[in-house]
Amino acid sequence: MPLDARELGRRLRERDRSAAPAVLNLIEDRSAAARGRAAALLAELSPAALGGEAPAHLVGITGPPGAGKSSLLSALVPTWRGAGRTVAVLAVDPSSKRSGGSLLGDRVRIEHDPKDDGILIRSTATGGRLGGLAAPTREAAHALAAAFDVVVVETVGVGQSETDVEEVCDTVAVVVQPGSGDTLQFLKAGIMEVPDVLVVTKADLGDVAERARRDLAQALTSLGAGSVPVVAASSVAPVSGIEELAAALDAHRDRIDVPATRLRARRLMALGDFVAEHGEVALRALGGRREAERFLCTLDPGLQAPALVSALRERASRERAPTS
Ligand SMILES: Nc1nc2c(ncn2[C@@H]2O[C@H](COP(=O)(O)OP(=O)(O)OP(=O)(O)O)[C@@H](O)[C@H]2O)c(=O)[nH]1
Ligand SMILES: [Mg+2]
């Protein structure tokens, strides 16, 4: 007998983490029948059903391939667990679309204690382009946010392709390794948005890491973003910077208006879905992106993504229809 989708949603809402694997399976199933059940499940986890936004801290860990993101999480997860927080990680695997091989031969899996039910680690597929988040990853992050204290999305992002993870997450940390001048250049050129936290990994390499940290901090200051923390961390012995990074992530979350951030994210994601479905031409029918965003801001804050997409669709067809 198939598990009842609403029941699964209710269990997650009541913070029964044992429901999480079945929830993820249902969300990942893109068949029409499963989509209907997933919609019912997600409705049980909407802000209206929860009586507010999902309580988790949604954290994005993004950066170039091989920067050390997974290794960093192998150290961060125990730190969070040590503080009594439950953690779910969605690792977006850029290799899964290719013929087996990963981008780098030495890609690390996030290490964790498999007996600890306060940890859930799951690989998910990419949304096609590097850095893009597939709809199932976005839905999964929001669903898990009802039941876990911290929900992390690890994704490969270079330059400007960070946007999806920014929309999904409350706090985004961009992870770079020493000597990666690209990030510095992208930042200076304004191609890359200023992250909430910057992490220079492989601090065990010494001077080269410290120099990278200093250069990035300087670049941020010259961009008027000197308050963005630049943390140097090592995930291998001697492990360092992990507590500092955890504190920097929390400090950012404490500063932001979470309901406003999540509401804006829902609207931008709906707009993204609308454009993916109907193309840029449809966006023009709405008077362009800014106009579409303004229209979304006039709608009921309680609306979920599908309802927002419908509203955009209706407005676009009304605008296209000849006026009498
Ligand atoms: N010396 C040193 N090596 C590290 C550190 N962190 C990661 N590495 C190494 O860097 C390589 C890549 O690490 P990963 O953690 O897989 O990097 P990633 O950013 O998750 O990589 P992708 O998910 O493939 O993009 C591995 O060989 C790690 O052992 C560190 O702090 N110090
Ligand atoms: Mg990784």
mmCIF file of C-alpha atoms and ligand atoms in Angstrom:
data_model
loop_
_atom_site.group_PDB
_atom_site.id
_atom_site.type_symbol
_atom_site.label_atom_id
_atom_site.label_comp_id
_atom_site.label_asym_id
_atom_site.label_seq_id
_atom_site.Cartn_x
_atom_site.Cartn_y
_atom_site.Cartn_z
ATOM 1 C CA MET A 1 0.000 0.000 0.000
ATOM 2 C CA PRO A 2 1.485 3.411 -0.912
ATOM 3 C CA LEU A 3 2.324 5.638 2.017
ATOM 4 C CA ASP A 4 -0.169 8.407 2.412
ATOM 5 C CA ALA A 5 1.466 11.653 1.305
ATOM 6 C CA ARG A 6 -0.418 13.871 3.724
ATOM 7 C CA GLU A 7 0.496 11.584 6.576
ATOM 8 C CA LEU A 8 4.175 11.812 5.570
ATOM 9 C CA GLY A 9 3.944 15.602 5.542
ATOM 10 C CA ARG A 10 2.237 15.611 8.921
ATOM 11 C CA ARG A 11 4.956 13.391 10.397
ATOM 12 C CA LEU A 12 7.706 15.696 9.156
ATOM 13 C CA ARG A 13 5.776 18.692 10.506
ATOM 14 C CA GLU A 14 5.780 17.015 13.889
ATOM 15 C CA ARG A 15 9.555 16.666 13.520
ATOM 16 C CA ASP A 16 9.480 12.900 13.037
ATOM 17 C CA ARG A 17 12.739 12.632 11.091
ATOM 18 C CA SER A 18 12.172 8.949 10.313
ATOM 19 C CA ALA A 19 9.689 10.143 7.668
ATOM 20 C CA ALA A 20 12.407 12.063 5.816
ATOM 21 C CA PRO A 21 13.733 9.327 3.479
ATOM 22 C CA ALA A 22 10.216 8.489 2.232
ATOM 23 C CA VAL A 23 9.502 12.199 1.807
ATOM 24 C CA LEU A 24 12.640 12.599 -0.318
ATOM 25 C CA ASN A 25 11.754 9.564 -2.419
ATOM 26 C CA LEU A 26 8.322 10.986 -3.156
ATOM 27 C CA ILE A 27 9.708 14.432 -4.012
ATOM 28 C CA GLU A 28 12.272 12.915 -6.378
ATOM 29 C CA ASP A 29 9.657 10.865 -8.235
ATOM 30 C CA ARG A 30 8.685 13.074 -11.183
ATOM 31 C CA SER A 31 5.837 10.865 -12.468
ATOM 32 C CA ALA A 32 2.475 12.614 -12.781
ATOM 33 C CA ALA A 33 0.898 10.479 -10.053
ATOM 34 C CA ALA A 34 3.731 11.206 -7.654
ATOM 35 C CA ARG A 35 3.593 14.938 -8.435
ATOM 36 C CA GLY A 36 0.039 15.090 -7.199
ATOM 37 C CA ARG A 37 0.949 13.298 -3.986
ATOM 38 C CA ALA A 38 4.052 15.467 -3.529
ATOM 39 C CA ALA A 39 1.888 18.587 -3.834
ATOM 40 C CA ALA A 40 -0.345 17.252 -1.053
ATOM 41 C CA LEU A 41 2.721 16.502 1.057
ATOM 42 C CA LEU A 42 4.252 19.956 0.497
ATOM 43 C CA ALA A 43 0.929 21.610 1.381
ATOM 44 C CA GLU A 44 1.243 19.986 4.827
ATOM 45 C CA LEU A 45 4.592 21.758 5.186
ATOM 46 C CA SER A 46 3.591 25.201 3.913
ATOM 47 C CA PRO A 47 3.984 28.212 6.234
ATOM 48 C CA ALA A 48 0.197 28.196 6.641
ATOM 49 C CA ALA A 49 0.228 24.571 7.848
ATOM 50 C CA LEU A 50 3.310 25.140 9.991
ATOM 51 C CA GLY A 51 1.963 28.356 11.499
ATOM 52 C CA GLY A 52 5.012 30.250 10.217
ATOM 53 C CA GLU A 53 8.191 29.659 8.275
ATOM 54 C CA ALA A 54 9.971 26.328 8.709
ATOM 55 C CA PRO A 55 12.306 26.709 11.684
ATOM 56 C CA ALA A 56 15.548 25.351 10.170
ATOM 57 C CA HIS A 57 18.540 27.406 9.223
ATOM 58 C CA LEU A 58 18.863 26.866 5.458
ATOM 59 C CA VAL A 59 22.564 27.060 4.631
ATOM 60 C CA GLY A 60 24.086 27.049 1.144
ATOM 61 C CA ILE A 61 27.663 25.844 0.773
ATOM 62 C CA THR A 62 28.818 26.650 -2.723
ATOM 63 C CA GLY A 63 32.068 27.112 -4.614
ATOM 64 C CA PRO A 64 34.249 25.784 -7.411
ATOM 65 C CA PRO A 65 34.767 22.027 -7.907
ATOM 66 C CA GLY A 66 37.256 20.575 -5.464
ATOM 67 C CA ALA A 67 37.372 23.670 -3.240
ATOM 68 C CA GLY A 68 36.818 21.481 -0.190
ATOM 69 C CA LYS A 69 33.083 21.895 0.416
ATOM 70 C CA SER A 70 32.322 18.288 1.367
ATOM 71 C CA SER A 71 35.416 18.046 3.555
ATOM 72 C CA LEU A 72 34.318 21.216 5.325
ATOM 73 C CA LEU A 73 30.886 19.711 5.936
ATOM 74 C CA SER A 74 32.472 16.563 7.336
ATOM 75 C CA ALA A 75 33.876 18.860 10.044
ATOM 76 C CA LEU A 76 30.891 21.211 10.366
ATOM 77 C CA VAL A 77 28.256 18.505 10.812
ATOM 78 C CA PRO A 78 29.814 17.115 14.042
ATOM 79 C CA THR A 79 30.162 20.688 15.335
ATOM 80 C CA TRP A 80 26.444 21.288 14.842
ATOM 81 C CA ARG A 81 25.603 17.852 16.291
ATOM 82 C CA GLY A 82 27.822 18.627 19.284
ATOM 83 C CA ALA A 83 25.636 21.679 19.884
ATOM 84 C CA GLY A 84 22.578 19.403 19.848
ATOM 85 C CA ARG A 85 21.335 20.436 16.401
ATOM 86 C CA THR A 86 20.020 17.962 13.845
ATOM 87 C CA VAL A 87 21.416 18.334 10.312
ATOM 88 C CA ALA A 88 20.271 17.378 6.817
ATOM 89 C CA VAL A 89 22.621 17.819 3.857
ATOM 90 C CA LEU A 90 21.532 17.778 0.226
ATOM 91 C CA ALA A 91 24.673 17.370 -1.855
ATOM 92 C CA VAL A 92 24.043 18.325 -5.458
ATOM 93 C CA ASP A 93 26.161 15.914 -7.446
ATOM 94 C CA PRO A 94 27.330 17.425 -10.729
ATOM 95 C CA SER A 95 28.627 14.047 -11.864
ATOM 96 C CA SER A 96 25.278 12.311 -11.881
ATOM 97 C CA LYS A 97 24.328 13.735 -15.277
ATOM 98 C CA ARG A 98 27.543 12.510 -16.813
ATOM 99 C CA SER A 99 28.660 9.024 -17.647
ATOM 100 C CA GLY A 100 29.650 8.006 -14.146
ATOM 101 C CA GLY A 101 32.860 9.979 -13.662
ATOM 102 C CA SER A 102 32.952 12.930 -11.278
ATOM 103 C CA LEU A 103 34.444 16.287 -12.160
ATOM 104 C CA LEU A 104 37.425 15.451 -10.022
ATOM 105 C CA GLY A 105 38.761 12.007 -9.331
ATOM 106 C CA ASP A 106 39.357 12.785 -5.668
ATOM 107 C CA ARG A 107 35.877 14.023 -4.775
ATOM 108 C CA VAL A 108 35.150 13.435 -1.117
ATOM 109 C CA ARG A 109 31.950 12.060 0.377
ATOM 110 C CA ILE A 110 30.730 13.781 3.516
ATOM 111 C CA GLU A 111 31.814 11.655 6.435
ATOM 112 C CA HIS A 112 29.293 11.048 9.174
ATOM 113 C CA ASP A 113 28.189 8.555 11.765
ATOM 114 C CA PRO A 114 25.594 6.349 10.022
ATOM 115 C CA LYS A 115 24.077 5.350 13.371
ATOM 116 C CA ASP A 116 23.228 8.948 14.259
ATOM 117 C CA ASP A 117 19.589 9.579 13.276
ATOM 118 C CA GLY A 118 20.113 13.321 13.766
ATOM 119 C CA ILE A 119 21.991 13.376 10.462
ATOM 120 C CA LEU A 120 20.645 12.844 6.977
ATOM 121 C CA ILE A 121 22.918 13.076 3.941
ATOM 122 C CA ARG A 122 21.496 12.777 0.473
ATOM 123 C CA SER A 123 22.905 13.239 -3.025
ATOM 124 C CA THR A 124 20.614 14.864 -5.538
ATOM 125 C CA ALA A 125 20.952 15.528 -9.254
ATOM 126 C CA THR A 126 21.813 18.921 -10.728
ATOM 127 C CA GLY A 127 19.318 21.101 -12.489
ATOM 128 C CA GLY A 128 21.181 20.701 -15.759
ATOM 129 C CA ARG A 129 23.521 23.656 -15.638
ATOM 130 C CA LEU A 130 26.381 24.017 -13.192
ATOM 131 C CA GLY A 131 25.157 25.640 -10.015
ATOM 132 C CA GLY A 132 21.482 25.314 -10.909
ATOM 133 C CA LEU A 133 19.203 23.662 -8.413
ATOM 134 C CA ALA A 134 16.665 21.179 -9.735
ATOM 135 C CA ALA A 135 13.103 21.581 -8.490
ATOM 136 C CA PRO A 136 13.338 18.388 -6.362
ATOM 137 C CA THR A 137 16.354 19.816 -4.502
ATOM 138 C CA ARG A 138 14.518 23.053 -3.754
ATOM 139 C CA GLU A 139 11.401 21.216 -2.620
ATOM 140 C CA ALA A 140 13.442 18.788 -0.527
ATOM 141 C CA ALA A 141 15.297 21.623 1.209
ATOM 142 C CA HIS A 142 12.044 23.300 2.147
ATOM 143 C CA ALA A 143 10.416 20.068 3.279
ATOM 144 C CA LEU A 144 13.363 19.028 5.462
ATOM 145 C CA ALA A 145 13.446 22.512 6.989
ATOM 146 C CA ALA A 146 10.312 21.553 8.925
ATOM 147 C CA ALA A 147 12.044 18.726 10.783
ATOM 148 C CA PHE A 148 15.794 19.442 10.965
ATOM 149 C CA ASP A 149 17.564 22.311 12.748
ATOM 150 C CA VAL A 150 20.051 22.889 9.943
ATOM 151 C CA VAL A 151 19.471 22.065 6.273
ATOM 152 C CA VAL A 152 22.520 22.407 4.025
ATOM 153 C CA VAL A 153 22.607 22.488 0.248
ATOM 154 C CA GLU A 154 26.097 21.746 -1.104
ATOM 155 C CA THR A 155 26.409 22.813 -4.700
ATOM 156 C CA VAL A 156 29.151 23.479 -7.218
ATOM 157 C CA GLY A 157 28.940 27.102 -8.193
ATOM 158 C CA VAL A 158 31.279 29.272 -10.152
ATOM 159 C CA GLY A 159 30.868 32.971 -10.605
ATOM 160 C CA GLN A 160 27.321 34.016 -11.212
ATOM 161 C CA SER A 161 25.614 30.640 -11.109
ATOM 162 C CA GLU A 162 25.111 30.913 -7.345
ATOM 163 C CA THR A 163 21.704 32.520 -7.711
ATOM 164 C CA ASP A 164 19.552 29.424 -7.192
ATOM 165 C CA VAL A 165 21.188 28.534 -3.927
ATOM 166 C CA GLU A 166 20.852 32.131 -2.800
ATOM 167 C CA GLU A 167 17.141 31.995 -3.401
ATOM 168 C CA VAL A 168 16.688 28.741 -1.509
ATOM 169 C CA CYS A 169 18.957 29.445 1.458
ATOM 170 C CA ASP A 170 18.911 31.923 4.331
ATOM 171 C CA THR A 171 22.705 32.065 4.435
ATOM 172 C CA VAL A 172 25.153 31.336 1.622
ATOM 173 C CA ALA A 173 28.817 30.583 2.232
ATOM 174 C CA VAL A 174 31.079 30.656 -0.801
ATOM 175 C CA VAL A 175 34.006 28.292 -0.382
ATOM 176 C CA VAL A 176 37.285 28.863 -2.228
ATOM 177 C CA GLN A 177 40.682 27.292 -2.002
ATOM 178 C CA PRO A 178 43.914 29.241 -1.730
ATOM 179 C CA GLY A 179 45.283 30.494 -5.009
ATOM 180 C CA SER A 180 41.920 30.598 -6.744
ATOM 181 C CA GLY A 181 42.152 34.033 -8.319
ATOM 182 C CA ASP A 182 38.902 33.497 -10.225
ATOM 183 C CA THR A 183 36.676 34.220 -7.265
ATOM 184 C CA LEU A 184 38.644 37.347 -6.494
ATOM 185 C CA GLN A 185 38.273 38.554 -10.082
ATOM 186 C CA PHE A 186 34.566 37.650 -10.238
ATOM 187 C CA LEU A 187 33.976 39.572 -7.018
ATOM 188 C CA LYS A 188 35.913 42.641 -8.133
ATOM 189 C CA ALA A 189 34.212 42.671 -11.527
ATOM 190 C CA GLY A 190 30.795 42.443 -9.891
ATOM 191 C CA ILE A 191 30.049 39.232 -11.820
ATOM 192 C CA MET A 192 29.615 37.395 -8.552
ATOM 193 C CA GLU A 193 27.237 38.562 -5.883
ATOM 194 C CA VAL A 194 28.791 39.216 -2.511
ATOM 195 C CA PRO A 195 28.213 36.108 -0.384
ATOM 196 C CA ASP A 196 27.038 36.172 3.230
ATOM 197 C CA VAL A 197 30.193 34.397 4.391
ATOM 198 C CA LEU A 198 33.415 33.639 2.508
ATOM 199 C CA VAL A 199 35.501 30.601 3.422
ATOM 200 C CA VAL A 200 39.094 29.971 2.390
ATOM 201 C CA THR A 201 39.684 26.253 2.819
ATOM 202 C CA LYS A 202 42.922 24.313 3.180
ATOM 203 C CA ALA A 203 44.253 26.747 5.776
ATOM 204 C CA ASP A 204 46.723 23.973 6.699
ATOM 205 C CA LEU A 205 48.616 25.007 3.545
ATOM 206 C CA GLY A 206 49.797 28.049 5.492
ATOM 207 C CA ASP A 207 50.910 31.321 3.894
ATOM 208 C CA VAL A 208 49.127 30.825 0.596
ATOM 209 C CA ALA A 209 45.813 30.431 2.453
ATOM 210 C CA GLU A 210 46.424 33.453 4.654
ATOM 211 C CA ARG A 211 47.287 35.534 1.585
ATOM 212 C CA ALA A 212 44.059 34.435 -0.143
ATOM 213 C CA ARG A 213 42.078 35.332 2.951
ATOM 214 C CA ARG A 214 43.652 38.780 3.099
ATOM 215 C CA ASP A 215 43.145 39.467 -0.633
ATOM 216 C CA LEU A 216 39.488 38.465 -0.452
ATOM 217 C CA ALA A 217 38.894 40.543 2.682
ATOM 218 C CA GLN A 218 40.488 43.520 0.946
ATOM 219 C CA ALA A 219 38.376 43.032 -2.180
ATOM 220 C CA LEU A 220 35.238 42.930 -0.041
ATOM 221 C CA THR A 221 36.227 46.102 1.781
ATOM 222 C CA SER A 222 36.813 47.907 -1.510
ATOM 223 C CA LEU A 223 33.323 46.794 -2.576
ATOM 224 C CA GLY A 224 31.871 48.307 0.579
ATOM 225 C CA ALA A 225 31.223 44.830 2.000
ATOM 226 C CA GLY A 226 33.920 44.852 4.654
ATOM 227 C CA SER A 227 31.497 43.422 7.202
ATOM 228 C CA VAL A 228 31.280 40.088 5.327
ATOM 229 C CA PRO A 229 33.342 37.599 7.332
ATOM 230 C CA VAL A 230 36.194 35.809 5.565
ATOM 231 C CA VAL A 231 36.966 32.650 7.508
ATOM 232 C CA ALA A 232 40.065 30.527 6.977
ATOM 233 C CA ALA A 233 39.417 26.868 7.746
ATOM 234 C CA SER A 234 41.187 23.559 7.542
ATOM 235 C CA SER A 235 39.219 20.324 7.330
ATOM 236 C CA VAL A 236 42.290 18.142 7.781
ATOM 237 C CA ALA A 237 44.582 17.983 10.794
ATOM 238 C CA PRO A 238 45.204 20.402 12.326
ATOM 239 C CA VAL A 239 41.492 21.163 11.897
ATOM 240 C CA SER A 240 40.832 24.879 12.364
ATOM 241 C CA GLY A 241 38.288 27.601 11.767
ATOM 242 C CA ILE A 242 35.241 25.337 11.999
ATOM 243 C CA GLU A 243 33.765 26.843 15.177
ATOM 244 C CA GLU A 244 34.413 30.298 13.772
ATOM 245 C CA LEU A 245 32.615 29.375 10.555
ATOM 246 C CA ALA A 246 29.628 27.931 12.452
ATOM 247 C CA ALA A 247 29.437 31.149 14.467
ATOM 248 C CA ALA A 248 29.649 33.320 11.323
ATOM 249 C CA LEU A 249 26.778 31.377 9.726
ATOM 250 C CA ASP A 250 24.626 31.775 12.852
ATOM 251 C CA ALA A 251 25.457 35.473 13.153
ATOM 252 C CA HIS A 252 24.228 36.048 9.604
ATOM 253 C CA ARG A 253 20.984 34.188 10.273
ATOM 254 C CA ASP A 254 20.429 36.294 13.390
ATOM 255 C CA ARG A 255 20.787 39.473 11.353
ATOM 256 C CA ILE A 256 18.297 38.712 8.600
ATOM 257 C CA ASP A 257 14.520 38.864 8.521
ATOM 258 C CA VAL A 258 13.839 35.172 7.834
ATOM 259 C CA PRO A 259 10.128 35.427 6.880
ATOM 260 C CA ALA A 260 10.863 38.264 4.434
ATOM 261 C CA THR A 261 13.811 36.351 2.950
ATOM 262 C CA ARG A 262 11.779 33.181 2.484
ATOM 263 C CA LEU A 263 8.822 35.067 0.998
ATOM 264 C CA ARG A 264 11.078 36.807 -1.517
ATOM 265 C CA ALA A 265 12.691 33.445 -2.334
ATOM 266 C CA ARG A 266 9.304 31.831 -3.013
ATOM 267 C CA ARG A 267 8.380 34.648 -5.357
ATOM 268 C CA LEU A 268 11.677 34.577 -7.241
ATOM 269 C CA MET A 269 11.538 30.813 -7.561
ATOM 270 C CA ALA A 270 7.999 30.985 -8.915
ATOM 271 C CA LEU A 271 9.200 33.522 -11.457
ATOM 272 C CA GLY A 272 12.061 31.188 -12.386
ATOM 273 C CA ASP A 273 9.640 28.293 -12.826
ATOM 274 C CA PHE A 274 7.331 30.466 -14.914
ATOM 275 C CA VAL A 275 10.164 31.515 -17.225
ATOM 276 C CA ALA A 276 11.458 27.940 -17.473
ATOM 277 C CA GLU A 277 7.990 26.823 -18.522
ATOM 278 C CA HIS A 278 6.944 29.647 -20.824
ATOM 279 C CA GLY A 279 10.172 31.317 -21.906
ATOM 280 C CA GLU A 280 11.414 34.889 -21.880
ATOM 281 C CA VAL A 281 8.660 35.882 -24.330
ATOM 282 C CA ALA A 282 6.090 35.283 -21.622
ATOM 283 C CA LEU A 283 8.133 37.444 -19.277
ATOM 284 C CA ARG A 284 7.902 40.259 -21.817
ATOM 285 C CA ALA A 285 4.113 39.898 -21.781
ATOM 286 C CA LEU A 286 4.347 40.744 -18.073
ATOM 287 C CA GLY A 287 6.301 43.902 -18.820
ATOM 288 C CA GLY A 288 9.711 42.452 -17.968
ATOM 289 C CA ARG A 289 11.300 40.934 -14.888
ATOM 290 C CA ARG A 290 11.030 43.941 -12.598
ATOM 291 C CA GLU A 291 7.389 44.444 -13.447
ATOM 292 C CA ALA A 292 6.721 40.746 -12.839
ATOM 293 C CA GLU A 293 8.455 40.968 -9.466
ATOM 294 C CA ARG A 294 6.358 43.996 -8.569
ATOM 295 C CA PHE A 295 3.205 42.114 -9.520
ATOM 296 C CA LEU A 296 4.226 39.146 -7.328
ATOM 297 C CA CYS A 297 4.630 41.521 -4.385
ATOM 298 C CA THR A 298 0.961 42.475 -4.685
ATOM 299 C CA LEU A 299 -0.139 38.871 -4.137
ATOM 300 C CA ASP A 300 -1.111 37.118 -0.894
ATOM 301 C CA PRO A 301 2.118 36.304 1.018
ATOM 302 C CA GLY A 302 0.647 32.924 1.931
ATOM 303 C CA LEU A 303 0.609 31.627 -1.642
ATOM 304 C CA GLN A 304 2.882 28.710 -2.529
ATOM 305 C CA ALA A 305 4.956 28.416 -5.706
ATOM 306 C CA PRO A 306 2.315 26.617 -7.856
ATOM 307 C CA ALA A 307 -0.315 29.253 -7.048
ATOM 308 C CA LEU A 308 2.171 32.026 -7.770
ATOM 309 C CA VAL A 309 3.053 30.465 -11.132
ATOM 310 C CA SER A 310 -0.668 30.240 -11.993
ATOM 311 C CA ALA A 311 -1.147 33.885 -11.105
ATOM 312 C CA LEU A 312 1.736 34.851 -13.405
ATOM 313 C CA ARG A 313 0.300 32.687 -16.171
ATOM 314 C CA GLU A 314 -3.137 34.286 -15.856
ATOM 315 C CA ARG A 315 -1.716 37.773 -15.870
ATOM 316 C CA ALA A 316 0.449 37.035 -18.924
ATOM 317 C CA SER A 317 -2.511 35.720 -20.905
ATOM 318 C CA ARG A 318 -4.640 38.704 -19.827
ATOM 319 C CA GLU A 319 -1.908 41.112 -20.961
ATOM 320 C CA ARG A 320 -1.589 39.323 -24.278
ATOM 321 C CA ALA A 321 -5.326 39.335 -24.936
ATOM 322 C CA PRO A 322 -6.462 42.276 -27.115
ATOM 323 C CA THR A 323 -8.081 44.967 -24.995
ATOM 324 C CA SER A 324 -11.528 46.133 -26.002
HETATM 325 N N1 LIG B 1 45.153 20.048 2.598
HETATM 326 C C1 LIG B 1 43.832 20.087 2.594
HETATM 327 N N2 LIG B 1 43.148 19.410 1.655
HETATM 328 C C2 LIG B 1 41.793 19.476 1.672
HETATM 329 C C3 LIG B 1 41.099 20.224 2.665
HETATM 330 N N3 LIG B 1 39.782 20.126 2.428
HETATM 331 C C4 LIG B 1 39.651 19.333 1.325
HETATM 332 N N4 LIG B 1 40.857 18.928 0.879
HETATM 333 C C5 LIG B 1 41.115 18.076 -0.290
HETATM 334 O O1 LIG B 1 40.628 18.705 -1.456
HETATM 335 C C6 LIG B 1 40.043 17.757 -2.347
HETATM 336 C C7 LIG B 1 38.607 18.132 -2.674
HETATM 337 O O2 LIG B 1 37.843 18.096 -1.487
HETATM 338 P P1 LIG B 1 36.248 17.979 -1.488
HETATM 339 O O3 LIG B 1 35.813 18.139 -0.082
HETATM 340 O O4 LIG B 1 35.789 16.784 -2.232
HETATM 341 O O5 LIG B 1 35.868 19.287 -2.334
HETATM 342 P P2 LIG B 1 34.420 19.674 -2.882
HETATM 343 O O6 LIG B 1 34.428 21.164 -2.978
HETATM 344 O O7 LIG B 1 33.347 19.058 -2.093
HETATM 345 O O8 LIG B 1 34.467 19.047 -4.337
HETATM 346 P P3 LIG B 1 33.234 18.809 -5.365
HETATM 347 O O9 LIG B 1 32.045 18.394 -4.551
HETATM 348 O O10 LIG B 1 33.722 17.755 -6.291
HETATM 349 O O11 LIG B 1 33.042 20.120 -6.042
HETATM 350 C C8 LIG B 1 40.162 16.407 -1.639
HETATM 351 O O12 LIG B 1 41.317 15.768 -2.125
HETATM 352 C C9 LIG B 1 40.340 16.777 -0.197
HETATM 353 O O13 LIG B 1 41.054 15.821 0.534
HETATM 354 C C10 LIG B 1 41.862 20.946 3.656
HETATM 355 O O14 LIG B 1 41.352 21.630 4.542
HETATM 356 N N5 LIG B 1 43.215 20.818 3.576
HETATM 357 MG MG MG B 2 31.708 17.900 -2.658
#
